[in-house]
């Protein structure tokens, strides 16, 4: 009978644990709870769940789609060799249970890097965590398929890598992220620069790896041998220990949600108002709260690097100037203005402030927006709202249009 220790041994690749989980349908019920728990780990501090509950279903959709594709390929290959294969649905349900039982690895996504690292360092830490979990899952699925089909390791490895790379490429294409401006006209925040670099790297590597892996996997099929090894069991008693562990892995998020979801509620409210074009109401909503009432690395709209509907920055700045707003709100939009003008978050971050002022006043800034009049208005707004500017710097920014 499966026990909590069975899960640990399975995640470490134990052949006996793999066969034990594959041979019982309880793995589906337990695995589904783990997938839900993993969804909470991913999204507890990234989505307002009462208004965005579908984010919790993404793990189920992705796991069913990926596991079905992978199992279908291996099942079809084994069937072509005229060796022993199970009925398709029976075998797939065993494999789906094994696939879902890897979900506890996603608990690592719950580490709140944003709360103790800088935004850029947090993005890097999240990227490395994603890479670590993904590689562990791929390696485990290679071994699982090798065990349950008694297949040769190398052909299975190449087929799994081919499928995993295709999934990675699809995710890189579909993933919302900064729009890469190859001509350099668009200004990015440091966080957006890093995200764009990661997305481009993943997209490029997976694109060029795809044909190589496909050809290698196709060639390796000549050496593919395998036969189904799983014998289903009907346990008299449910695996109580694992059921309790799975249930606790979901319930434990309730007090965490109570602490973190108010931040997401405020974020969701403000972003909804911006999408509706209600700029004054959105700024008023932000002004009713402290910065700590929102997620730590949240970037309020508009986000220039993303193809998102909403008002332009100049319209938002006009509202910020015309209404009493707290210092943190003005500081947030001052950061956006500096990034758009000179590609830096603040004049205090510059080693050469004079060069930054010259950059902000140059044709470069005007060409970046294709609207010199708007750039002049942006410069004057920065001059009126940045307390770190010297009188001379302020005068330079308020100067006539170039």
Short mmCIF file of C-alpha atoms in Angstrom, two decimals:
data_model
loop_
_atom_site.label_atom_id
_atom_site.label_comp_id
_atom_site.label_asym_id
_atom_site.label_seq_id
_atom_site.Cartn_x
_atom_site.Cartn_y
_atom_site.Cartn_z
CA UNK A 1 0.00 0.00 0.00
CA UNK A 2 1.19 3.50 -0.83
CA UNK A 3 2.53 5.52 2.08
CA UNK A 4 3.95 9.06 2.37
CA UNK A 5 7.41 7.52 2.11
CA UNK A 6 6.34 6.03 -1.23
CA UNK A 7 5.96 9.54 -2.63
CA UNK A 8 9.47 10.53 -1.57
CA UNK A 9 10.97 7.35 -2.99
CA UNK A 10 9.06 7.91 -6.22
CA UNK A 11 10.34 11.46 -6.63
CA UNK A 12 13.85 10.07 -6.16
CA UNK A 13 13.27 7.47 -8.89
CA UNK A 14 12.63 4.25 -6.95
CA UNK A 15 11.56 1.50 -9.36
CA UNK A 16 9.41 -0.16 -6.68
CA UNK A 17 7.65 3.12 -5.87
CA UNK A 18 6.96 3.74 -9.58
CA UNK A 19 5.34 0.34 -9.99
CA UNK A 20 3.39 0.74 -6.74
CA UNK A 21 1.89 4.08 -7.80
CA UNK A 22 1.19 2.91 -11.36
CA UNK A 23 -0.71 -0.15 -10.14
CA UNK A 24 -3.45 1.69 -8.23
CA UNK A 25 -6.13 4.18 -9.25
CA UNK A 26 -5.75 5.95 -5.91
CA UNK A 27 -2.83 7.75 -7.54
CA UNK A 28 -5.36 9.75 -9.59
CA UNK A 29 -7.28 11.08 -6.59
CA UNK A 30 -4.14 11.78 -4.59
CA UNK A 31 -2.33 13.23 -7.59
CA UNK A 32 -5.25 15.55 -8.40
CA UNK A 33 -5.04 17.03 -4.89
CA UNK A 34 -1.31 17.51 -5.33
CA UNK A 35 -1.90 19.27 -8.68
CA UNK A 36 -4.38 21.62 -6.98
CA UNK A 37 -1.85 22.23 -4.20
CA UNK A 38 0.83 22.97 -6.81
CA UNK A 39 -1.53 25.43 -8.51
CA UNK A 40 -1.96 27.24 -5.20
CA UNK A 41 1.82 27.28 -4.72
CA UNK A 42 2.24 28.92 -8.13
CA UNK A 43 -0.57 31.46 -7.84
CA UNK A 44 -1.21 32.24 -4.17
CA UNK A 45 0.71 35.51 -4.54
CA UNK A 46 0.30 36.04 -8.27
CA UNK A 47 -3.45 36.07 -8.92
CA UNK A 48 -6.63 37.16 -7.15
CA UNK A 49 -8.21 33.74 -6.97
CA UNK A 50 -11.88 34.72 -6.36
CA UNK A 51 -11.83 36.67 -9.65
CA UNK A 52 -9.26 34.52 -11.48
CA UNK A 53 -10.04 30.94 -10.38
CA UNK A 54 -9.20 29.47 -13.78
CA UNK A 55 -5.47 29.85 -13.05
CA UNK A 56 -5.84 26.82 -10.77
CA UNK A 57 -7.03 24.74 -13.73
CA UNK A 58 -3.98 25.44 -15.86
CA UNK A 59 -1.96 22.78 -14.11
CA UNK A 60 -4.62 20.18 -14.84
CA UNK A 61 -4.93 21.24 -18.49
CA UNK A 62 -1.16 21.30 -19.08
CA UNK A 63 -0.54 18.00 -17.31
CA UNK A 64 -3.34 16.17 -19.13
CA UNK A 65 -2.23 17.54 -22.50
CA UNK A 66 1.48 16.81 -22.02
CA UNK A 67 0.97 13.39 -20.46
CA UNK A 68 -1.52 12.35 -23.15
CA UNK A 69 0.86 13.34 -25.95
CA UNK A 70 3.84 11.63 -24.34
CA UNK A 71 1.98 8.44 -23.45
CA UNK A 72 0.35 8.24 -26.89
CA UNK A 73 3.74 8.37 -28.59
CA UNK A 74 5.33 5.69 -26.41
CA UNK A 75 2.20 3.50 -26.48
CA UNK A 76 2.03 3.77 -30.28
CA UNK A 77 5.71 2.95 -30.70
CA UNK A 78 5.43 -0.12 -28.47
CA UNK A 79 2.27 -1.21 -30.27
CA UNK A 80 4.09 -1.04 -33.60
CA UNK A 81 6.75 -3.41 -32.28
CA UNK A 82 3.92 -5.92 -31.65
CA UNK A 83 4.90 -6.33 -28.02
CA UNK A 84 2.65 -6.21 -24.99
CA UNK A 85 0.66 -3.00 -24.56
CA UNK A 86 -2.28 -2.36 -22.25
CA UNK A 87 -5.65 -1.03 -23.32
CA UNK A 88 -4.96 2.58 -24.14
CA UNK A 89 -7.17 4.16 -21.47
CA UNK A 90 -6.08 1.76 -18.73
CA UNK A 91 -2.43 2.42 -19.40
CA UNK A 92 -2.92 6.15 -19.77
CA UNK A 93 -4.69 6.46 -16.42
CA UNK A 94 -1.76 4.70 -14.75
CA UNK A 95 0.65 7.09 -16.43
CA UNK A 96 -1.49 10.13 -15.61
CA UNK A 97 -1.41 9.14 -11.94
CA UNK A 98 2.38 8.95 -12.12
CA UNK A 99 2.50 12.31 -13.93
CA UNK A 100 0.30 14.01 -11.33
CA UNK A 101 2.33 12.57 -8.48
CA UNK A 102 5.26 14.77 -9.58
CA UNK A 103 3.22 17.87 -8.64
CA UNK A 104 4.80 18.26 -5.16
CA UNK A 105 7.98 19.35 -6.94
CA UNK A 106 6.08 22.54 -7.85
CA UNK A 107 5.84 23.45 -4.16
CA UNK A 108 9.25 25.04 -4.73
CA UNK A 109 7.49 27.73 -6.76
CA UNK A 110 5.95 28.98 -3.53
CA UNK A 111 9.25 30.43 -2.27
CA UNK A 112 8.49 34.19 -2.07
CA UNK A 113 11.75 35.45 -3.57
CA UNK A 114 10.13 38.84 -4.23
CA UNK A 115 9.87 39.50 -0.51
CA UNK A 116 13.57 39.21 0.30
CA UNK A 117 15.39 39.80 -3.00
CA UNK A 118 15.58 42.70 -5.40
CA UNK A 119 13.13 42.47 -8.32
CA UNK A 120 15.86 41.47 -10.79
CA UNK A 121 17.34 38.88 -8.40
CA UNK A 122 13.84 37.52 -7.73
CA UNK A 123 13.25 37.00 -11.47
CA UNK A 124 16.57 35.15 -11.74
CA UNK A 125 15.77 33.00 -8.71
CA UNK A 126 12.33 32.13 -10.10
CA UNK A 127 13.87 31.25 -13.47
CA UNK A 128 16.44 28.95 -11.89
CA UNK A 129 13.74 27.32 -9.76
CA UNK A 130 11.63 26.71 -12.85
CA UNK A 131 14.61 25.21 -14.66
CA UNK A 132 15.46 22.94 -11.71
CA UNK A 133 11.90 21.65 -11.31
CA UNK A 134 11.47 21.16 -15.06
CA UNK A 135 14.70 19.19 -15.43
CA UNK A 136 13.81 17.02 -12.43
CA UNK A 137 10.38 16.27 -13.90
CA UNK A 138 11.79 15.47 -17.34
CA UNK A 139 14.41 13.15 -15.87
CA UNK A 140 11.79 11.43 -13.72
CA UNK A 141 9.38 10.95 -16.64
CA UNK A 142 12.17 9.42 -18.73
CA UNK A 143 12.84 6.92 -15.96
CA UNK A 144 9.12 6.26 -15.32
CA UNK A 145 8.48 5.38 -18.97
CA UNK A 146 11.60 3.24 -19.04
CA UNK A 147 10.35 1.30 -16.02
CA UNK A 148 6.66 0.84 -16.85
CA UNK A 149 7.40 -0.16 -20.46
CA UNK A 150 10.70 -1.98 -19.73
CA UNK A 151 12.10 0.18 -22.54
CA UNK A 152 15.62 1.16 -23.46
CA UNK A 153 16.73 4.39 -21.85
CA UNK A 154 18.21 6.32 -24.80
CA UNK A 155 15.20 6.10 -27.18
CA UNK A 156 12.83 7.04 -24.36
CA UNK A 157 15.11 9.94 -23.38
CA UNK A 158 15.12 11.34 -26.91
CA UNK A 159 11.34 11.03 -27.33
CA UNK A 160 10.71 12.74 -23.98
CA UNK A 161 13.21 15.50 -24.77
CA UNK A 162 11.55 16.05 -28.15
CA UNK A 163 8.10 16.43 -26.54
CA UNK A 164 9.43 18.55 -23.66
CA UNK A 165 11.23 20.87 -26.07
CA UNK A 166 8.07 21.28 -28.17
CA UNK A 167 6.12 22.16 -25.02
CA UNK A 168 8.84 24.64 -24.02
CA UNK A 169 8.77 26.30 -27.44
CA UNK A 170 4.96 26.58 -27.34
CA UNK A 171 5.13 28.07 -23.84
CA UNK A 172 7.81 30.59 -24.89
CA UNK A 173 5.65 31.72 -27.82
CA UNK A 174 2.43 31.92 -25.80
CA UNK A 175 3.95 33.39 -22.63
CA UNK A 176 3.05 37.05 -22.12
CA UNK A 177 6.19 39.08 -21.82
CA UNK A 178 8.00 42.25 -22.88
CA UNK A 179 7.90 43.00 -26.60
CA UNK A 180 11.48 42.78 -27.84
CA UNK A 181 12.35 45.94 -29.77
CA UNK A 182 15.29 44.93 -31.95
CA UNK A 183 15.94 48.53 -33.06
CA UNK A 184 16.38 49.76 -29.48
CA UNK A 185 13.74 52.49 -29.60
CA UNK A 186 11.66 51.20 -26.71
CA UNK A 187 12.91 51.76 -23.18
CA UNK A 188 12.71 48.91 -20.67
CA UNK A 189 12.88 48.63 -16.92
CA UNK A 190 15.70 46.34 -15.68
CA UNK A 191 13.08 43.70 -14.84
CA UNK A 192 11.59 43.81 -18.34
CA UNK A 193 15.05 43.63 -19.91
CA UNK A 194 15.80 40.43 -17.99
CA UNK A 195 12.41 38.88 -18.78
CA UNK A 196 12.83 39.71 -22.47
CA UNK A 197 16.31 38.17 -22.48
CA UNK A 198 15.10 34.98 -20.81
CA UNK A 199 12.14 34.66 -23.15
CA UNK A 200 14.28 35.25 -26.23
CA UNK A 201 16.93 32.77 -25.08
CA UNK A 202 14.36 30.04 -24.38
CA UNK A 203 12.57 30.69 -27.67
CA UNK A 204 15.80 30.61 -29.69
CA UNK A 205 17.34 27.54 -28.05
CA UNK A 206 14.15 25.48 -28.21
CA UNK A 207 13.51 26.52 -31.83
CA UNK A 208 16.92 25.36 -33.04
CA UNK A 209 16.90 22.26 -30.81
CA UNK A 210 13.54 21.09 -32.20
CA UNK A 211 14.71 19.64 -35.56
CA UNK A 212 17.83 18.09 -33.98
CA UNK A 213 15.83 16.33 -31.28
CA UNK A 214 13.14 15.24 -33.75
CA UNK A 215 15.68 13.63 -36.07
CA UNK A 216 17.56 11.99 -33.19
CA UNK A 217 14.32 10.65 -31.69
CA UNK A 218 13.19 9.29 -35.08
CA UNK A 219 16.51 7.51 -35.63
CA UNK A 220 16.51 6.04 -32.11
CA UNK A 221 13.16 4.33 -32.70
CA UNK A 222 14.98 1.60 -34.63
CA UNK A 223 16.44 0.47 -31.29
CA UNK A 224 13.24 0.93 -29.29
CA UNK A 225 12.15 -2.17 -27.38
CA UNK A 226 9.53 -2.37 -24.66
CA UNK A 227 6.51 -4.08 -23.15
CA UNK A 228 3.98 -3.00 -20.51
CA UNK A 229 5.00 -4.08 -17.00
CA UNK A 230 2.24 -2.76 -14.72
CA UNK A 231 -0.16 -5.16 -13.03
CA UNK A 232 -3.17 -3.38 -11.55
CA UNK A 233 -4.03 -3.99 -7.91
CA UNK A 234 -7.22 -3.50 -5.93
CA UNK A 235 -6.17 -2.51 -2.41
CA UNK A 236 -8.66 -3.33 0.32
CA UNK A 237 -8.01 -0.07 2.13
CA UNK A 238 -7.32 3.42 0.78
CA UNK A 239 -3.78 4.77 1.34
CA UNK A 240 -4.85 6.85 4.32
CA UNK A 241 -1.47 8.44 5.02
CA UNK A 242 -1.02 9.76 1.48
CA UNK A 243 -4.63 10.93 1.31
CA UNK A 244 -4.13 12.92 4.50
CA UNK A 245 -0.85 14.37 3.20
CA UNK A 246 -2.50 15.40 -0.08
CA UNK A 247 -5.46 16.98 1.72
CA UNK A 248 -3.17 18.85 4.11
CA UNK A 249 -1.11 20.12 1.14
CA UNK A 250 -4.27 21.91 -0.05
CA UNK A 251 -5.69 23.01 3.31
CA UNK A 252 -2.38 24.51 4.46
CA UNK A 253 -2.81 27.26 1.85
CA UNK A 254 -5.96 28.65 3.47
CA UNK A 255 -4.19 30.76 6.13
CA UNK A 256 -1.56 31.78 3.57
CA UNK A 257 -4.28 33.00 1.21
CA UNK A 258 -5.83 34.96 4.06
CA UNK A 259 -2.54 36.84 4.45
CA UNK A 260 -1.58 37.37 0.80
CA UNK A 261 -4.79 37.60 -1.20
CA UNK A 262 -5.70 41.15 -0.01
CA UNK A 263 -2.63 42.38 -1.94
CA UNK A 264 -3.89 40.62 -5.06
CA UNK A 265 -7.39 42.01 -4.50
CA UNK A 266 -6.05 45.58 -4.54
CA UNK A 267 -3.92 44.83 -7.62
CA UNK A 268 -6.84 43.28 -9.47
CA UNK A 269 -9.13 46.20 -8.64
CA UNK A 270 -6.66 48.79 -9.92
CA UNK A 271 -5.82 46.87 -13.10
CA UNK A 272 -9.52 46.34 -13.84
CA UNK A 273 -10.13 50.09 -13.54
CA UNK A 274 -7.22 50.85 -15.87
CA UNK A 275 -8.46 48.35 -18.46
CA UNK A 276 -11.86 50.05 -18.34
CA UNK A 277 -10.20 53.43 -18.99
CA UNK A 278 -11.14 54.75 -15.54
CA UNK A 279 -7.76 56.35 -14.85
CA UNK A 280 -8.89 58.79 -12.16
CA UNK A 281 -10.69 56.02 -10.27
CA UNK A 282 -7.64 53.75 -10.55
CA UNK A 283 -5.28 56.40 -9.18
CA UNK A 284 -7.76 57.19 -6.41
CA UNK A 285 -7.91 53.50 -5.49
CA UNK A 286 -4.12 53.32 -5.35
CA UNK A 287 -4.00 56.47 -3.26
CA UNK A 288 -6.31 54.97 -0.65
CA UNK A 289 -3.65 52.40 0.22
CA UNK A 290 -0.01 52.16 1.21
CA UNK A 291 2.53 50.60 -1.14
CA UNK A 292 2.76 47.54 1.14
CA UNK A 293 -0.94 46.85 0.45
CA UNK A 294 0.03 45.74 -3.08
CA UNK A 295 2.28 42.87 -4.23
CA UNK A 296 6.01 43.56 -3.66
CA UNK A 297 7.11 43.71 -7.31
CA UNK A 298 3.84 44.80 -8.86
CA UNK A 299 4.11 47.26 -11.73
CA UNK A 300 1.02 49.40 -12.07
CA UNK A 301 -0.38 50.07 -15.55
CA UNK A 302 0.42 51.19 -18.11
CA UNK A 303 3.22 48.75 -18.87
CA UNK A 304 4.88 50.10 -21.98
CA UNK A 305 6.80 46.90 -22.71
CA UNK A 306 3.64 44.80 -22.97
CA UNK A 307 0.93 44.83 -25.60
CA UNK A 308 -1.79 45.60 -23.08
CA UNK A 309 -4.94 47.67 -23.58
CA UNK A 310 -5.17 50.78 -21.50
CA UNK A 311 -4.46 54.50 -21.34
CA UNK A 312 -1.08 55.95 -22.37
CA UNK A 313 1.41 57.05 -19.73
CA UNK A 314 0.90 60.75 -20.46
CA UNK A 315 -2.81 60.49 -19.61
CA UNK A 316 -2.01 58.77 -16.31
CA UNK A 317 0.63 61.36 -15.42
CA UNK A 318 -1.90 64.13 -16.01
CA UNK A 319 -4.27 62.52 -13.52
CA UNK A 320 -1.46 62.00 -10.99
CA UNK A 321 -0.57 65.68 -11.23
CA UNK A 322 -4.15 66.94 -10.95
CA UNK A 323 -5.15 64.97 -7.86
CA UNK A 324 -3.60 64.64 -4.41
CA UNK A 325 -1.59 61.41 -4.53
CA UNK A 326 0.74 59.85 -1.96
CA UNK A 327 4.48 59.90 -2.47
CA UNK A 328 4.69 56.23 -3.38
CA UNK A 329 2.24 56.65 -6.28
CA UNK A 330 4.13 59.64 -7.65
CA UNK A 331 7.39 57.74 -7.21
CA UNK A 332 6.05 54.77 -9.13
CA UNK A 333 5.07 56.91 -12.13
CA UNK A 334 8.24 58.98 -11.87
CA UNK A 335 10.13 55.71 -12.33
CA UNK A 336 8.08 54.92 -15.44
CA UNK A 337 8.74 58.39 -16.84
CA UNK A 338 12.51 58.12 -16.33
CA UNK A 339 12.58 54.68 -17.97
CA UNK A 340 10.73 56.02 -21.00
CA UNK A 341 12.94 59.12 -21.20
CA UNK A 342 16.39 57.69 -20.55
CA UNK A 343 16.14 53.95 -19.86
CA UNK A 344 16.93 54.23 -16.12
CA UNK A 345 14.57 53.93 -13.12
CA UNK A 346 15.87 57.06 -11.38
CA UNK A 347 18.34 59.90 -11.79
CA UNK A 348 19.94 58.72 -8.54
CA UNK A 349 20.87 55.42 -10.22
CA UNK A 350 23.03 57.17 -12.81
CA UNK A 351 26.80 57.35 -12.53
CA UNK A 352 26.76 60.44 -14.74
CA UNK A 353 23.60 62.48 -14.10
CA UNK A 354 24.57 65.04 -16.71
CA UNK A 355 24.70 62.37 -19.42
CA UNK A 356 21.27 61.13 -18.36
CA UNK A 357 19.79 64.63 -18.62
CA UNK A 358 21.34 65.04 -22.05
CA UNK A 359 19.94 61.67 -23.09
CA UNK A 360 16.48 62.62 -21.85
CA UNK A 361 16.62 65.88 -23.81
CA UNK A 362 18.11 64.42 -26.97
CA UNK A 363 16.57 63.37 -30.24
CA UNK A 364 16.96 59.78 -29.00
CA UNK A 365 14.08 60.20 -26.54
CA UNK A 366 11.98 61.97 -29.16
CA UNK A 367 12.61 59.24 -31.73
CA UNK A 368 11.82 56.52 -29.19
CA UNK A 369 8.23 57.68 -28.89
CA UNK A 370 7.89 59.10 -32.42
CA UNK A 371 6.17 62.10 -30.81
CA UNK A 372 8.54 64.90 -29.72
CA UNK A 373 5.69 66.90 -28.20
CA UNK A 374 4.81 64.06 -25.85
CA UNK A 375 8.45 63.66 -24.88
CA UNK A 376 8.67 67.37 -24.01
CA UNK A 377 5.55 67.02 -21.83
CA UNK A 378 7.11 63.98 -20.18
CA UNK A 379 10.35 65.87 -19.49
CA UNK A 380 8.45 68.76 -17.93
CA UNK A 381 6.44 66.38 -15.77
CA UNK A 382 9.66 64.79 -14.50
CA UNK A 383 11.15 68.24 -13.86
CA UNK A 384 8.11 69.19 -11.78
CA UNK A 385 7.95 65.98 -9.78
CA UNK A 386 11.50 64.66 -9.19
CA UNK A 387 12.85 66.08 -5.90
CA UNK A 388 16.37 64.80 -6.66
CA UNK A 389 16.97 67.17 -9.56
CA UNK A 390 19.21 70.21 -9.21
CA UNK A 391 17.90 73.57 -10.44
CA UNK A 392 20.12 73.31 -13.51
CA UNK A 393 18.89 69.82 -14.35
CA UNK A 394 15.32 70.94 -13.88
CA UNK A 395 15.84 73.87 -16.20
CA UNK A 396 17.38 71.62 -18.86
CA UNK A 397 14.42 69.27 -18.78
CA UNK A 398 11.92 72.12 -18.96
CA UNK A 399 13.67 73.58 -22.02
CA UNK A 400 12.15 73.92 -25.44
CA UNK A 401 11.46 71.05 -27.77
CA UNK A 402 14.49 69.86 -29.77
#
